[in-house]
C-alpha positions as semicolon CSV with decimal commas, in nm:
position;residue;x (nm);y (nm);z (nm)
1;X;0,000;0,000;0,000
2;X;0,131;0,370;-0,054
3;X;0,276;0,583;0,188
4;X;0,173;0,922;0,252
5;X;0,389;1,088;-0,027
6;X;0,388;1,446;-0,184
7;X;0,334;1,435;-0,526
8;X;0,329;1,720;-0,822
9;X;-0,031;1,783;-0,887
10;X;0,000;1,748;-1,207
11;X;0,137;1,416;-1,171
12;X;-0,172;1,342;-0,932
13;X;-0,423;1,452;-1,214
14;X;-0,292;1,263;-1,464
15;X;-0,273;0,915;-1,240
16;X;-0,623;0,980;-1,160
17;X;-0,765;1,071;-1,500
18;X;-0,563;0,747;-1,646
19;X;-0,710;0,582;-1,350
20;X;-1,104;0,712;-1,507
21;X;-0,960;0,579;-1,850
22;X;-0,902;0,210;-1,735
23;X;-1,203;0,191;-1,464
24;X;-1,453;0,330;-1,718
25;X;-1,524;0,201;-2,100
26;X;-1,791;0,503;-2,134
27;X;-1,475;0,754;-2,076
28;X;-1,458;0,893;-2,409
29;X;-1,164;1,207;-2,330
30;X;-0,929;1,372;-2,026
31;X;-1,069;1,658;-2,082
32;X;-1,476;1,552;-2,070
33;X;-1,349;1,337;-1,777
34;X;-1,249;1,628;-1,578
35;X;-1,555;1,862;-1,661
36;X;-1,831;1,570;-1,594
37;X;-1,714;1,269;-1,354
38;X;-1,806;1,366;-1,046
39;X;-1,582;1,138;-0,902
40;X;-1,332;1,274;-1,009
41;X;-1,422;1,591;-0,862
42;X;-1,457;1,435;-0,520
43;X;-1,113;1,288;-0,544
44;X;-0,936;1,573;-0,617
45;X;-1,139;1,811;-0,333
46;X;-1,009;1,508;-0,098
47;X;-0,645;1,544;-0,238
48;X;-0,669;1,912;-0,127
49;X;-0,837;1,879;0,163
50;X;-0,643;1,615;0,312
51;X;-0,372;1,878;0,215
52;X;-0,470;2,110;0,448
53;X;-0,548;1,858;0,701
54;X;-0,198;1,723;0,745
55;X;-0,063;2,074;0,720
56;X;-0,016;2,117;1,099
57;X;0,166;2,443;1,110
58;X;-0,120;2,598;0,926
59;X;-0,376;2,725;1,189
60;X;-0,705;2,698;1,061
61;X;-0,643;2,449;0,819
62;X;-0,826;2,176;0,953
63;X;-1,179;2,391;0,991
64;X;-1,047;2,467;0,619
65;X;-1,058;2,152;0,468
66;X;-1,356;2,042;0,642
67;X;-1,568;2,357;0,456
68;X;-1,419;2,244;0,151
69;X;-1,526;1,893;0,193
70;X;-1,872;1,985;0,316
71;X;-1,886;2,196;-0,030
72;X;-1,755;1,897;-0,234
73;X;-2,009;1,645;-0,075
74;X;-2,289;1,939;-0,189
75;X;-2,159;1,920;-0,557
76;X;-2,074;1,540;-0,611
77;X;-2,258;1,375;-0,346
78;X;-1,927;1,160;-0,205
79;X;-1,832;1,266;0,122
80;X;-1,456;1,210;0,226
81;X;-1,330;1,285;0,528
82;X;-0,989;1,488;0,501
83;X;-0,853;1,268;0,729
84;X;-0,857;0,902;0,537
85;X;-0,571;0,813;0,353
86;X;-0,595;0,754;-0,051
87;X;-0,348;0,624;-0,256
88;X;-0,265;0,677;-0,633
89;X;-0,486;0,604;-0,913
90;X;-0,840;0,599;-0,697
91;X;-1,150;0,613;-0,911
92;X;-1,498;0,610;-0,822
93;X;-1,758;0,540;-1,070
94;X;-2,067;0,701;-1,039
95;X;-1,985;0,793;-0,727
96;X;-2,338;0,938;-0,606
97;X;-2,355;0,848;-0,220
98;X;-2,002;0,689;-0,098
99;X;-1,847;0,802;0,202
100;X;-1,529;0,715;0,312
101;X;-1,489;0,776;0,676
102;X;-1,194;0,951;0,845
103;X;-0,952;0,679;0,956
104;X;-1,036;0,472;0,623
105;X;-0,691;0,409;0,418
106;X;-0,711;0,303;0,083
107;X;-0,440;0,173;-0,142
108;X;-0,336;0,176;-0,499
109;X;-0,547;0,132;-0,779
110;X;-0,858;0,108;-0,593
111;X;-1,207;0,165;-0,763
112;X;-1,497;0,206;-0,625
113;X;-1,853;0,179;-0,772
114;X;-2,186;0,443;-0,620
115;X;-2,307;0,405;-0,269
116;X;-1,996;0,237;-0,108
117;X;-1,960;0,295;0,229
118;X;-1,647;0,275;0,426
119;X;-1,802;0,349;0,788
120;X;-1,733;0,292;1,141
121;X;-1,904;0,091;1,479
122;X;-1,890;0,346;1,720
123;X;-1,643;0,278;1,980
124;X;-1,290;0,399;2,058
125;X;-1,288;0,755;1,985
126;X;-0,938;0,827;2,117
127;X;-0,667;0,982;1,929
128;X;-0,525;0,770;1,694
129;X;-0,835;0,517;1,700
130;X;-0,854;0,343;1,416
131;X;-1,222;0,327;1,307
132;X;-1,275;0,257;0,957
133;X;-1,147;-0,042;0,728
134;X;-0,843;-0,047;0,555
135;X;-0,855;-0,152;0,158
136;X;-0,521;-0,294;-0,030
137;X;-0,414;-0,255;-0,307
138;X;-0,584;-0,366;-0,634
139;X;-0,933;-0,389;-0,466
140;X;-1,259;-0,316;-0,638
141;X;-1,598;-0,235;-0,413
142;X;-1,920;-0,290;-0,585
143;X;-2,189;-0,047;-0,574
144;X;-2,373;-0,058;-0,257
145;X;-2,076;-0,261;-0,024
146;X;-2,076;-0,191;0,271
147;X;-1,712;-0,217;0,489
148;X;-1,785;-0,114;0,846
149;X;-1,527;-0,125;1,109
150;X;-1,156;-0,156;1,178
151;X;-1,120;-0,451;0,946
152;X;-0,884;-0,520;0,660
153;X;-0,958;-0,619;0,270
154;X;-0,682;-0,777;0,108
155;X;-0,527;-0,659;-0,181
156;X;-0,631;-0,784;-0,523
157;X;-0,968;-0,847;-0,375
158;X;-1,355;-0,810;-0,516
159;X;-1,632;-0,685;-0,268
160;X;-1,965;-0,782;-0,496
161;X;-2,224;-0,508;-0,487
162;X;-2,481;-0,466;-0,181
163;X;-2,244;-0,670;0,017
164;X;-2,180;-0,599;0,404
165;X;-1,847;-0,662;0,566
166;X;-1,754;-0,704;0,928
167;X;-1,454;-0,877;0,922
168;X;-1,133;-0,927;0,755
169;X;-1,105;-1,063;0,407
170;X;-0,801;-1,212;0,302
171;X;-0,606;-1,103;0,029
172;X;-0,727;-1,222;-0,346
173;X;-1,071;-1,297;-0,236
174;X;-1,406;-1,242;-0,393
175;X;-1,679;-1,162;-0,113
176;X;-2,040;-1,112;-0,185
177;X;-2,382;-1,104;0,045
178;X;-2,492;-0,960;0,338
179;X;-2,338;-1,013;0,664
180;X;-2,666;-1,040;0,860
181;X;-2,772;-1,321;1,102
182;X;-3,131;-1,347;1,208
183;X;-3,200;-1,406;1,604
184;X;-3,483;-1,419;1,814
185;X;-3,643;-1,017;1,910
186;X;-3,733;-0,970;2,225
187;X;-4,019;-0,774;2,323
188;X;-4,079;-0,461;2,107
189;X;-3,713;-0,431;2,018
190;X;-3,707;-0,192;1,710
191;X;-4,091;-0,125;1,687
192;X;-4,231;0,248;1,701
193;X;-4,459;0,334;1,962
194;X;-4,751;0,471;1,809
């Protein structure tokens, strides 16, 4: 997986609009890539905000880059934290309702398909918690997936679409369905009192 590393922007924009190229066969050009994919738009609004979140001796900058994101969210409707951690090459196809939480780290190559959510439990809210899963390298996420937790997705592994994920998946896997396991409710657990 990458390490945090500063890039030229232009570099970055070109690894990311390649990246639109090979995750997309409707991408027809750079250039109507980076006018229409929203996606696109979200990523780079994360590359800057994260920016400005790991720029410590800036005061402000962390009230900064969460306006920005907020405004990015409005626009594209994918919220990223400032605080995850996204390698090179990240696209997101279709994009229209993923959020990618704050301690989320995602490596290399990574695509992502509308409505993926990279969320947490609840729990440990310490400094330095980790909250969110952690995606290798390689690793597609179907529309709709679901990843909550501090769990781990191997690299060069498929997540189908609608699928939930609660634990650690090994690298070069394929995981699909939902997570859920029925039990027994007790009393008038989860119904509204009318």
């Amino acid at each position: 997986m990458s390490r945090p590393v500063r890039r030229g922007v232009l570099r970055t924009v070109r690894e990311d609009l390649a990246a639109a190229r090979r995750g997309d066969p409707a991408a027809r050009g750079d250039l109507e890539n980076a006018i229409v994919y929203s996606g696109l738009h979200a990523i780079w609004a994360y590359r800057l905000t994260h920016r400005l979140w790991t720029a410590s001796s800036l005061p402000g900058s962390r009230f900064v880059a969460r306006v920005i994101g907020q405004a990015a969210r409005s626009v594209t409707g994918i919220e990223i934290h400032p605080g995850a951690r996204i390698g090179r090459r990240f696209f997101i196809d279709h994009g229209m309702g993923v959020v990618i939480g704050a301690t989320a780290v995602i490596g290399d190559d990574v695509v992502l398909f509308h409505g993926v959510t990279l969320g947490g439990r609840g729990g440990d809210h310490g400094p330095g918690a980790r909250r969110h899963p952690v995606v290798g390298d390689r690793v597609v996420l179907g529309a709709g997936s679901s990843l909550i937790g501090a769990i781990t997705i191997g690299q060069d592994s498929v997540v189908g679409a609608n699928t939930v994920v609660t634990k650690d998946v090994p690298a070069g896997s394929v995981v699909t369905g939902v997570a859920g396991t029925a039990r027994p409710r007790s009393g008038h657990e989860g119904v509204p009192t009318l």
